CSV table of C-alpha atoms and ligand atoms in Angstrom, one decimal:
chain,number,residue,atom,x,y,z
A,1,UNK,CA,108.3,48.4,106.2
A,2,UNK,CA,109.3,45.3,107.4
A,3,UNK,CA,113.3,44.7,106.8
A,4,UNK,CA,113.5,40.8,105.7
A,5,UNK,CA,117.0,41.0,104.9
A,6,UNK,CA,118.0,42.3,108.6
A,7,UNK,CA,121.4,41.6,109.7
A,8,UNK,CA,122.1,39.8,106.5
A,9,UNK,CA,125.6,39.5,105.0
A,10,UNK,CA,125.2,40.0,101.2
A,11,UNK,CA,128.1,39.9,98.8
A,12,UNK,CA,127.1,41.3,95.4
A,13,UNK,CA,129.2,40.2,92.8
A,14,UNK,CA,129.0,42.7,89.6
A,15,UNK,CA,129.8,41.1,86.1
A,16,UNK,CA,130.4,42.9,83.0
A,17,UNK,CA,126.7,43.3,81.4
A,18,UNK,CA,124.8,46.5,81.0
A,19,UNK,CA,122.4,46.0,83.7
A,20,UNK,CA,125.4,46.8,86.0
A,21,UNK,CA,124.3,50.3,85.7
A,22,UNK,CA,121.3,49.1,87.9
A,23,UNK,CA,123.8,47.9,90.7
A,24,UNK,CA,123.8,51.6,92.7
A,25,UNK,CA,120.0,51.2,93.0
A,26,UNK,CA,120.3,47.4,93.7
A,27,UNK,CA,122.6,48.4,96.5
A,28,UNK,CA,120.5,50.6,98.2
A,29,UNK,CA,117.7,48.8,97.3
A,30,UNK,CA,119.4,45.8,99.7
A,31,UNK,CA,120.3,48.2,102.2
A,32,UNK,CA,116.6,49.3,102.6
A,33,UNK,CA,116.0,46.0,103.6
A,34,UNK,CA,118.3,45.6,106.1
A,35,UNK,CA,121.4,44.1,104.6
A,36,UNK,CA,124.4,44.8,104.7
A,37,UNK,CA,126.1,45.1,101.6
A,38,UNK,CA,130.2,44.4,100.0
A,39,UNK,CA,131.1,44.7,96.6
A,40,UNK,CA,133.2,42.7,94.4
A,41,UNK,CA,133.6,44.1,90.8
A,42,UNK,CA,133.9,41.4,88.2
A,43,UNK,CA,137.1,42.0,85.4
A,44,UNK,CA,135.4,44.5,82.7
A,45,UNK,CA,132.6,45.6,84.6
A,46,UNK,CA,134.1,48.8,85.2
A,47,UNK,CA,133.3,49.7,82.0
A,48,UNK,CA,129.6,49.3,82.7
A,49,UNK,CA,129.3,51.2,86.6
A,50,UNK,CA,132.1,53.2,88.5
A,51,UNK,CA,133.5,51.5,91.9
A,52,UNK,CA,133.5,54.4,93.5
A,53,UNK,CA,129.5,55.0,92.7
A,54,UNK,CA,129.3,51.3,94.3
A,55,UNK,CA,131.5,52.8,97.3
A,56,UNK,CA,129.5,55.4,97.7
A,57,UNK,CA,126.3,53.4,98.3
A,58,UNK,CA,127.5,50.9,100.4
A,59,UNK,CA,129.4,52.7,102.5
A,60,UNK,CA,132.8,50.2,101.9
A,61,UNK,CA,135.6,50.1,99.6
A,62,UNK,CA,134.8,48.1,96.1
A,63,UNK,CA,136.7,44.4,95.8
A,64,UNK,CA,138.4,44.9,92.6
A,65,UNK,CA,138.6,41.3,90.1
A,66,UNK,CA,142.4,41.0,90.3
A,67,UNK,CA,143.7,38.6,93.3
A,68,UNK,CA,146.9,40.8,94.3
A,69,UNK,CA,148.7,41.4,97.1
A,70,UNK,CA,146.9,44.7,97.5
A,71,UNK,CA,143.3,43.6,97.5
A,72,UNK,CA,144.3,40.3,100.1
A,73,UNK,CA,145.6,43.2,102.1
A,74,UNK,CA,142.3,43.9,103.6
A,75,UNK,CA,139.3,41.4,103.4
A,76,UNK,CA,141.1,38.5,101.0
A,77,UNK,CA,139.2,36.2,99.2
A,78,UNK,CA,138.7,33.6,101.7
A,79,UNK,CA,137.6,36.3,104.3
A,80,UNK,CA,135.2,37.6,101.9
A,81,UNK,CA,133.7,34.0,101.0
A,82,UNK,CA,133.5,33.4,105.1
A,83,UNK,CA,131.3,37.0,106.1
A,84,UNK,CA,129.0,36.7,103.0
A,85,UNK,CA,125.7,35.1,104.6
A,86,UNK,CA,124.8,35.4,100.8
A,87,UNK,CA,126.2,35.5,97.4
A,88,UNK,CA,124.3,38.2,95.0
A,89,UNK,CA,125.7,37.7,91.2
A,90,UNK,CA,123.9,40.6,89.4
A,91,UNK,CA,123.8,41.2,86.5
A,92,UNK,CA,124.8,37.1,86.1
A,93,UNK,CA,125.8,37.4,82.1
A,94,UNK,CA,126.1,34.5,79.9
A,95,UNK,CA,129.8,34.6,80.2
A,96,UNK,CA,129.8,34.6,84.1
A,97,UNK,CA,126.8,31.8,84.2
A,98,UNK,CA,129.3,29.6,82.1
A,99,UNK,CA,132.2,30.3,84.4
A,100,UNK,CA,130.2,29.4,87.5
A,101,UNK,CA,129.4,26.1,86.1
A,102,UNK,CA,132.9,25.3,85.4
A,103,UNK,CA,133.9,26.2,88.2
A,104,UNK,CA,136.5,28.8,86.8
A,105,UNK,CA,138.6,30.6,89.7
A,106,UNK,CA,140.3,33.2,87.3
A,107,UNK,CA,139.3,36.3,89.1
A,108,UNK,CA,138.0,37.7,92.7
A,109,UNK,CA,134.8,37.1,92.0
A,110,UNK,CA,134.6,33.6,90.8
A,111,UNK,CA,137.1,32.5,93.1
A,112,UNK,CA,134.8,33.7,96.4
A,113,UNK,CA,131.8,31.6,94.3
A,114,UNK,CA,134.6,28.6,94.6
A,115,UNK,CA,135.8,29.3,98.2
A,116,UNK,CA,131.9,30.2,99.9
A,117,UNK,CA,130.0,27.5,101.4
A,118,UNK,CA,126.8,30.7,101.6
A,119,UNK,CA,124.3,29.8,99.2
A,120,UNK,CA,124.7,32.0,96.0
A,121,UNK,CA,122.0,33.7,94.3
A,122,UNK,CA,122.2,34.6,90.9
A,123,UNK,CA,120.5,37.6,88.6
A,124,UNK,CA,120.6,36.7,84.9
A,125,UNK,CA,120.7,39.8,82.3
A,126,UNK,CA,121.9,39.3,78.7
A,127,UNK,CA,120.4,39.4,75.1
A,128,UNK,CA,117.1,37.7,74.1
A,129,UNK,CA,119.4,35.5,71.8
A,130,UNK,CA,121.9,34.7,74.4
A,131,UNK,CA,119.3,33.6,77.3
A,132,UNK,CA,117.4,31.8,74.9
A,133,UNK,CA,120.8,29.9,73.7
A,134,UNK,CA,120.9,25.7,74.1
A,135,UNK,CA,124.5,26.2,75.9
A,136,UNK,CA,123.1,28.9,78.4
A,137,UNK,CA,120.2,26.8,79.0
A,138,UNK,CA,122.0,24.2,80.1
A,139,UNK,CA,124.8,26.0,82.1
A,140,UNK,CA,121.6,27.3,83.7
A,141,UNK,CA,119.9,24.2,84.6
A,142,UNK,CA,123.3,22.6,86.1
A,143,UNK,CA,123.4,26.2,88.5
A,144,UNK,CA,119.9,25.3,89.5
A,145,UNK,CA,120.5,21.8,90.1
A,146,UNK,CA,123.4,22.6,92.5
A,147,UNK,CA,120.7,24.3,94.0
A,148,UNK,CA,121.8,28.4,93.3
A,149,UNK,CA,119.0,30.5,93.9
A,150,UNK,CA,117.7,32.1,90.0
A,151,UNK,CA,116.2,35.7,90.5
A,152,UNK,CA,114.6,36.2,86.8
A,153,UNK,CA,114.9,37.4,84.1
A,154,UNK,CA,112.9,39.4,83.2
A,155,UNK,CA,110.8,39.7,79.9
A,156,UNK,CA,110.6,43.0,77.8
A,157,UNK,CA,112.5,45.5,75.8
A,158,UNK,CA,115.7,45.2,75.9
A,159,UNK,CA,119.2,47.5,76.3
A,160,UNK,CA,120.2,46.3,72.7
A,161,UNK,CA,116.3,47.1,71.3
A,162,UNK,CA,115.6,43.4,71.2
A,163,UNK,CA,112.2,42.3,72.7
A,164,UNK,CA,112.1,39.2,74.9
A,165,UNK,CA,113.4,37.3,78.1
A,166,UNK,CA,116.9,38.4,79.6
A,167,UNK,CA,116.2,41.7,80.9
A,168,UNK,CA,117.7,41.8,84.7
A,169,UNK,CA,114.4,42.0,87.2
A,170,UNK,CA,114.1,45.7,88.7
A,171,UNK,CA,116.3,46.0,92.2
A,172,UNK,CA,113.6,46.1,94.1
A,173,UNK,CA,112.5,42.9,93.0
A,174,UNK,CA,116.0,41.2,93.4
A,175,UNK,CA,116.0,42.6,96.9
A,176,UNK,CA,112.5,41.0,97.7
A,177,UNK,CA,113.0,38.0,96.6
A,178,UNK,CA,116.3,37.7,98.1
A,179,UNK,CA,114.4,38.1,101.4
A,180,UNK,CA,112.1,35.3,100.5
A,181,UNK,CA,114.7,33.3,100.3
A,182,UNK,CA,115.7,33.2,104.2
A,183,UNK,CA,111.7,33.0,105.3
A,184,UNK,CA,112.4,29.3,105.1
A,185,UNK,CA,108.8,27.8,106.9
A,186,UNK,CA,110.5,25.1,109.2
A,187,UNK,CA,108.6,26.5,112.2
A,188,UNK,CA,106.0,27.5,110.9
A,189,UNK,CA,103.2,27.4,113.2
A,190,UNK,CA,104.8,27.4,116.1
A,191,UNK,CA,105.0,29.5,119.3
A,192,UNK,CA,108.7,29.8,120.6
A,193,UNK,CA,109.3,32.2,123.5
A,194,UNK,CA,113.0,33.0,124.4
A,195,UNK,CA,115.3,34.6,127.3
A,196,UNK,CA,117.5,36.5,126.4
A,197,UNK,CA,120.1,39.0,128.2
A,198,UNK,CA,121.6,39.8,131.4
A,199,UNK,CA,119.3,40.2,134.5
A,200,UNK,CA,119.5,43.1,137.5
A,201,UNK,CA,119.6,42.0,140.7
A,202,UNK,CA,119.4,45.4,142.6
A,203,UNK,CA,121.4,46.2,145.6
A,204,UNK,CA,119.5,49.7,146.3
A,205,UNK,CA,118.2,52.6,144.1
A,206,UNK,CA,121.4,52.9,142.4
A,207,UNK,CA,123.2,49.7,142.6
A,208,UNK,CA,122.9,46.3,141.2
A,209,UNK,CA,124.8,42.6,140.1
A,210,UNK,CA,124.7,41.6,136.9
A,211,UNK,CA,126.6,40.3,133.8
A,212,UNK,CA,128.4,40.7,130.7
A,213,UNK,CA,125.4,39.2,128.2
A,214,UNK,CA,124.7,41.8,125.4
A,215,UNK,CA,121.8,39.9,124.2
A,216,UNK,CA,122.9,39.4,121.2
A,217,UNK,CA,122.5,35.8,120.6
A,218,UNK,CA,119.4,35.4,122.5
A,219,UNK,CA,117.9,38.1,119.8
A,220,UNK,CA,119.2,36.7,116.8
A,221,UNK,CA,117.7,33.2,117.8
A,222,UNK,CA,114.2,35.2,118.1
A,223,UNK,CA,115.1,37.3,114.4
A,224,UNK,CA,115.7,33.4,112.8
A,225,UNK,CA,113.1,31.9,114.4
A,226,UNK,CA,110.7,34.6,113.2
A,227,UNK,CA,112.4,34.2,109.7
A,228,UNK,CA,111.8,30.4,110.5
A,229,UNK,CA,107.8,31.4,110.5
A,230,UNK,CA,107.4,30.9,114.4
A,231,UNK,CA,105.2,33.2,116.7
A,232,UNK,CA,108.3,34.5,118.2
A,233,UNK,CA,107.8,35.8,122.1
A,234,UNK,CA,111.4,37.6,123.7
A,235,UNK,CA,111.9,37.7,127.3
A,236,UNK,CA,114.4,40.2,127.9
A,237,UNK,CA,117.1,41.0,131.0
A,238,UNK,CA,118.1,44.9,130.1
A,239,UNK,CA,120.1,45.2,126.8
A,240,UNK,CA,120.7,48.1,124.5
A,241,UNK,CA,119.9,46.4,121.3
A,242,UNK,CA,116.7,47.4,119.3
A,243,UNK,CA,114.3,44.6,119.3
A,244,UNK,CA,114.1,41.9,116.3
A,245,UNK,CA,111.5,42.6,113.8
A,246,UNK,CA,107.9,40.4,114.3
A,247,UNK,CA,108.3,39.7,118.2
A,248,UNK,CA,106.5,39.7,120.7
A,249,UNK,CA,108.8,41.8,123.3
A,250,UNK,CA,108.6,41.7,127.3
A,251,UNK,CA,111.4,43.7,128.9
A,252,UNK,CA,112.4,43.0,132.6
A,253,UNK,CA,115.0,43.5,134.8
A,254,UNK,CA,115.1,41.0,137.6
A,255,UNK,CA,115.6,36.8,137.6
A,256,UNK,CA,112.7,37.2,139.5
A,257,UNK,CA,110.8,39.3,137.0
A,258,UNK,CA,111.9,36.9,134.5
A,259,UNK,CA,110.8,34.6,135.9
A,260,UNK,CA,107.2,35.9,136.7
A,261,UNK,CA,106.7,36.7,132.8
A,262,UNK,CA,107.9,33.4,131.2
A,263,UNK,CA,105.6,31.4,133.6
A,264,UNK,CA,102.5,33.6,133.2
A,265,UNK,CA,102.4,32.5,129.5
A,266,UNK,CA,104.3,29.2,129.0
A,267,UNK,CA,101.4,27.1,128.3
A,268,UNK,CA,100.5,28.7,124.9
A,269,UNK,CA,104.3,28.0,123.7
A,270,UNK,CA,105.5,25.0,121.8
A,271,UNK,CA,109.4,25.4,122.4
A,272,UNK,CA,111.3,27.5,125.1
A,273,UNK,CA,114.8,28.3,124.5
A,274,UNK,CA,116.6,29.4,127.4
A,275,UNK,CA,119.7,32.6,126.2
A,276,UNK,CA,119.5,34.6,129.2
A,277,UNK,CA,123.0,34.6,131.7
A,278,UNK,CA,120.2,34.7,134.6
A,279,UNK,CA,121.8,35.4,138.2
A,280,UNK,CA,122.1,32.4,140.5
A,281,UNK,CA,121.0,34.7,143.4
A,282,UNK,CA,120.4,37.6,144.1
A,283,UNK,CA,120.6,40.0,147.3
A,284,UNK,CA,118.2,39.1,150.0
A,285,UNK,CA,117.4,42.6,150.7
A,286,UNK,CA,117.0,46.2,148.1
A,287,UNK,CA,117.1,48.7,150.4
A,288,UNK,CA,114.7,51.8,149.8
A,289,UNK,CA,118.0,54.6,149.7
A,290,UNK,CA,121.0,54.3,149.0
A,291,UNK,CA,123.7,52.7,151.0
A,292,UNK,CA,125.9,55.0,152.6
A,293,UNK,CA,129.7,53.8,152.9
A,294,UNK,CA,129.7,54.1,156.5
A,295,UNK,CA,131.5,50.8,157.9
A,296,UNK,CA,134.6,49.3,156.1
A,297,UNK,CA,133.4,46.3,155.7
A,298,UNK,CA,130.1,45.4,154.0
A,299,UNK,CA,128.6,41.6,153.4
A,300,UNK,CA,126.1,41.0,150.8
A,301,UNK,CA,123.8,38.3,152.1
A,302,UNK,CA,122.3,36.2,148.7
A,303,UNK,CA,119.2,33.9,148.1
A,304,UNK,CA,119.1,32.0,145.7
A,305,UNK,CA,116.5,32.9,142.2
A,306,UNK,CA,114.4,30.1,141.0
A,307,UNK,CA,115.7,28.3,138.0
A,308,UNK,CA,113.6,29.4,135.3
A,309,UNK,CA,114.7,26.9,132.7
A,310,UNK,CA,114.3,23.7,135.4
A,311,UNK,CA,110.7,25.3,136.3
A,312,UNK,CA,109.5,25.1,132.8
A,313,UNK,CA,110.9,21.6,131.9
A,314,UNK,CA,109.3,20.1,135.0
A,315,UNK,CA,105.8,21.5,134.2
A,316,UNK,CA,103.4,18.6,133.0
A,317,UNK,CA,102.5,20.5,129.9
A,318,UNK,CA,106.2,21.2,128.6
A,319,UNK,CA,107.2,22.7,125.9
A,320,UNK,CA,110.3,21.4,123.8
A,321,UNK,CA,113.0,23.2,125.7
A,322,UNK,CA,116.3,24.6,124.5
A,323,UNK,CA,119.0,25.4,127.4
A,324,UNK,CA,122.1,27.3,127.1
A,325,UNK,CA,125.3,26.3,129.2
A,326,UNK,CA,128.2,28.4,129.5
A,327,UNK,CA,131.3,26.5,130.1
A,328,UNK,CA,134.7,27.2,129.9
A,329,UNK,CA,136.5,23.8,130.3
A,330,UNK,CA,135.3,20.1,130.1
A,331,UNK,CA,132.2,21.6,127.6
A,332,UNK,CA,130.4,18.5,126.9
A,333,UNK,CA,131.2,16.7,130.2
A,334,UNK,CA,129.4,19.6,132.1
A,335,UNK,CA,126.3,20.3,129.8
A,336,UNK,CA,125.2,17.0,129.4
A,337,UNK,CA,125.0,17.1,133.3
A,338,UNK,CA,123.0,20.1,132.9
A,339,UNK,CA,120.6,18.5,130.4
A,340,UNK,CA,120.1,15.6,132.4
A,341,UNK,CA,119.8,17.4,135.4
A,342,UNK,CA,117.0,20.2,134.2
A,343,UNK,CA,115.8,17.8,131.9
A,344,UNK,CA,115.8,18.9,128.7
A,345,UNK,CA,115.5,18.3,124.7
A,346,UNK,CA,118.3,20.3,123.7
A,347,UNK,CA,121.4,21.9,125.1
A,348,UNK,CA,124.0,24.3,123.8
A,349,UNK,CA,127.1,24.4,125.5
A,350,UNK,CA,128.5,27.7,124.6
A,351,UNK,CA,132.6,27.7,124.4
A,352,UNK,CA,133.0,31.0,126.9
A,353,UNK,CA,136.0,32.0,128.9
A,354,UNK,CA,138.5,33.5,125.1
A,355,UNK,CA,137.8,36.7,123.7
A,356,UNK,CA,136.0,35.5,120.6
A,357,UNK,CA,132.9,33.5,121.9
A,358,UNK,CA,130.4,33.8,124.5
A,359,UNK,CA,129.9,37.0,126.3
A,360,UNK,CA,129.6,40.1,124.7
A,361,UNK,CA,131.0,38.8,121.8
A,362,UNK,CA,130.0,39.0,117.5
A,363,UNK,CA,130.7,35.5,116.9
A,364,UNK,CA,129.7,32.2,119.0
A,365,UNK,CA,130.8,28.3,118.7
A,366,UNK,CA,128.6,25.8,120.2
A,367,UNK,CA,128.0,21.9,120.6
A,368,UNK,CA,124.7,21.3,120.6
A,369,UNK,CA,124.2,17.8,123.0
A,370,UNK,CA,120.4,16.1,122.8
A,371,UNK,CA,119.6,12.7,125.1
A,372,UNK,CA,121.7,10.5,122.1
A,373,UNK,CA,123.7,13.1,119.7
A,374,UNK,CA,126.0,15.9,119.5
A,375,UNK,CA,126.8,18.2,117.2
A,376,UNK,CA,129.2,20.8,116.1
A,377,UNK,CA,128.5,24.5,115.5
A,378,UNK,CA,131.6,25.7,114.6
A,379,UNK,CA,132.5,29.4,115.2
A,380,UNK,CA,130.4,32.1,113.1
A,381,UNK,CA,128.5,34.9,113.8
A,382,UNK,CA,125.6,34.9,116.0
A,383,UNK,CA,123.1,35.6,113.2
A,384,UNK,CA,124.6,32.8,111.2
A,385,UNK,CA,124.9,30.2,114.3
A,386,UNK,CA,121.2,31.3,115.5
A,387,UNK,CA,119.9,30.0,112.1
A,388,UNK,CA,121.8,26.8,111.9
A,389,UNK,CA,120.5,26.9,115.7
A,390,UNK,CA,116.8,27.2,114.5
A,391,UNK,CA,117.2,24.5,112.1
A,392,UNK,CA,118.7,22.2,114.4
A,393,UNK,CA,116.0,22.5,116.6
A,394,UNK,CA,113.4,21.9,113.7
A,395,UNK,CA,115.1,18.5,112.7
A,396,UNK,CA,115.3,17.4,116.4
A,397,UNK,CA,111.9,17.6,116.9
A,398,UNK,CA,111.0,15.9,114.1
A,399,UNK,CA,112.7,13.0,115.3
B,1,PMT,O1,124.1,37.7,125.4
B,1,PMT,P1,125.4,37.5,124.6
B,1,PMT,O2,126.5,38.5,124.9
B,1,PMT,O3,125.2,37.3,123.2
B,1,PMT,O4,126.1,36.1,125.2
B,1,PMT,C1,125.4,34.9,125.0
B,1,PMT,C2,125.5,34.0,126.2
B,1,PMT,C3,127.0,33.6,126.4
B,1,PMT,C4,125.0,34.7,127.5
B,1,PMT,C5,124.6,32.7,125.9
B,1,PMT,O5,125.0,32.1,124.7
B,1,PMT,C6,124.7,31.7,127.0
B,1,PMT,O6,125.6,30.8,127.1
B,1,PMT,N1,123.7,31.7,128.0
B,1,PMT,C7,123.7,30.9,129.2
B,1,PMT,C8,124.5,31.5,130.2
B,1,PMT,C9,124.7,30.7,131.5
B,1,PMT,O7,125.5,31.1,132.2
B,1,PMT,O8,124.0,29.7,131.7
B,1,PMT,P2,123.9,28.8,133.0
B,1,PMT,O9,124.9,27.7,132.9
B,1,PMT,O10,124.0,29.7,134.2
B,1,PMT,O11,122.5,28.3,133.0
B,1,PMT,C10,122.1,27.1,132.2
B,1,PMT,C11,120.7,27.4,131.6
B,1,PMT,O12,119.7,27.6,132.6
B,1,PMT,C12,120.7,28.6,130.6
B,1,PMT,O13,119.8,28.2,129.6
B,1,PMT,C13,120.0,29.7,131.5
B,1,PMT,O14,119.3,30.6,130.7
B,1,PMT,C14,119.1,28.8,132.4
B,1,PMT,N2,118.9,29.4,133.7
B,1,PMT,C15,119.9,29.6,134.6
B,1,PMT,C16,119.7,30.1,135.9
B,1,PMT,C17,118.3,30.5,136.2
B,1,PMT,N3,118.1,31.0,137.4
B,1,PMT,N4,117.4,30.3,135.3
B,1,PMT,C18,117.6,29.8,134.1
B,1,PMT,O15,116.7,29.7,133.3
């Protein structure tokens, strides 16, 4: 099954309505897909589904409504509204629908709505009557006009014995079409391949140089550009992470291996977007057997690897192509050099050298410098910066 809500953030948001008995189901129903899942229980709709069921399912304690000391304590409001990739109101009742559009902050769970700038996505479920009401239809048309996301409702019979629309859609559904909602189209048709990774520059048998990329932002650039509808094709240095869904995968070890794959099939791609930490050189010789620690002094002779990212951007077919620069000081001084230098489109100086970006790291900030711009991508997680990433790359080449 293919998991369209991988590596997504979603904070469901329970209000007080009877669907809420659904939420368990709707939780794991998320899950299947991928996502991963926090709670925050609106005032009253305890009464409807037990936090600890909803603890149970996702695996985390349950955000209760009340802001106190206790529930800042651990992941406060404004933490809460900053992980959420997503906000999932469901059931959304007529009460909640109406505090949204005033833009009440009474409780936990309207308060995050206030405090998030992730888009929030909303589930309605009340009585025929009530969703059919002049004041609900409007509260509803001013939540789709500051562009929430409206899953449903439903049409049918009813918790009350009522026949009509209100009815919350099925879980299922709610988690599908929530996945829909990050396949967003705006590269479509295109062919991106990506590096991504460490390389291995071996030494003998046992022995190697290398560095400390994970891999991690070079795959989830290839995840959101495959979201992003693009024929996604990942180059990768040796990682342990489990490939993004809907690539293309070629595993290698070496610069030189690297190398050898992008080239053989960068013709067929529209944009390259160089991740990978590649060595600058590597040993001049890999001997056959081990090296035996007979002198006291050994000297490592290097040669230098081909520049992968230069090679492609001086080809006379090019694709549009993306480079990475790691810098620790004098960020946008050094990559623009870099850009100029390799010639590129794009180029994403990546803040390295703390302990919270670059490197190994869950989160990344970037500036993202083109031949006349540049951009802030201020620090978030890799997921989250690969699709801003993705989407500056789209508008740049529609320039
Ligand atoms: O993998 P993670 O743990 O998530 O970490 C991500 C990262 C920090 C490795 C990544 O975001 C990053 O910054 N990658 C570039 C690392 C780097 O050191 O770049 P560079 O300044 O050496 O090279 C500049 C550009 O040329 C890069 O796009 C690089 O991929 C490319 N290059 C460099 C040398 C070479 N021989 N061939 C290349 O293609």
């Amino acid at each position: 099954m293919t998991k369209r809500l991988n590596n997504k953030r979603v904070l469901l948001g329970v209000s007080a309505g009877i669907a809420a008995y659904k939420t368990p189901d709707l939780v794991r129903k998320l899950a299947a897909q991928g996502a991963e899942v926090r709670v925050v229980m609106s005032k009253n709709s305890e009464q409807f589904v037990t936090p600890l069921a909803l603890q149970a399912v996702s695996g985390h304690e349950v955000h209760h409504y009340a802001m106190t000391a206790d529930s800042e304590s651990g992941m406060g409001h404004i933490d809460l509204a900053r992980w959420a990739d997503i906000v999932l109101i469901a059931p959304g009742t007529a009460n909640m629908i109406a505090r949204l559009v005033i833009g009440s902050a009474d409780e936990l769970l309207t308060t995050v709505c206030v405090a998030t700038e992730a888009p929030i996505a909303i589930a309605p479920a009340m009585n025929q009557q009530m969703w059919q009401n002049a004041a609900t239809n409007e509260n509803m048309q001013t939540l789709r006009d500051r562009g929430l996301l409206v899953l449903g409702p439903d049409s049918g019979e009813q918790a009350c014995g009522e026949v009509g629309p209100g009815r919350m859609l099925q879980p299922e559904e709610i988690a599908s079409r929530l996945g829909d909602h990050f396949l967003n189209g705006s590269l479509s048709g295109q062919s991106v391949m990506i590096t991504a990774g460490p390389t291995w520059e071996a030494l003998d048998p046992v022995r190697g140089i290398t560095n400390h990329s994970s891999g991690l932002m070079g795959y989830a650039i290839a995840q959101a550009a495959a979201e992003a509808g693009a024929s996604v094709t990942l180059v990768s240095g040796p990682t342990n992470l489990s490939k993004p869904e809907h690539c293309q995968a070629i595993d290698v070890v070496s610069a030189l291996d690297m190398h050898d794959a992008v080239m053989s099939s960068i013709e067929e791609q529209d944009i390259f977007i160089a991740v990978a930490a590649v060595a600058d050189y590597r040993p001049s010789t890999n001997a056959d057997k081990k090296i035996k620690k007979d002198n006291e002094e050994m000297t490592i002779s290097m040669v230098k690897n081909p520049d992968i990212l230069a090679d492609v951007a001086a080809l006379a077919k090019r694709p549009f192509c993306v480079g990475f620069a790691a810098e620790t000081n004098d960020v946008v001084e050094y990559a623009t050099a870099k850009l100029r230098r390799k010639n590129l489109d794009l180029i994403a100086a990546n803040h390295v050298g703390g302990s919270e970006t670059g490197f190994g790291t869950a989160d990344n900030a970037i500036t993202l410098i083109s031949k006349n711009s540049v951009r802030e991508l201020p620090k978030a997680n890799k997921y989250a910066l690969a699709r801003d990433l993705v989407e500056a790359i789209s508008n740049e080449m529609k320039k």
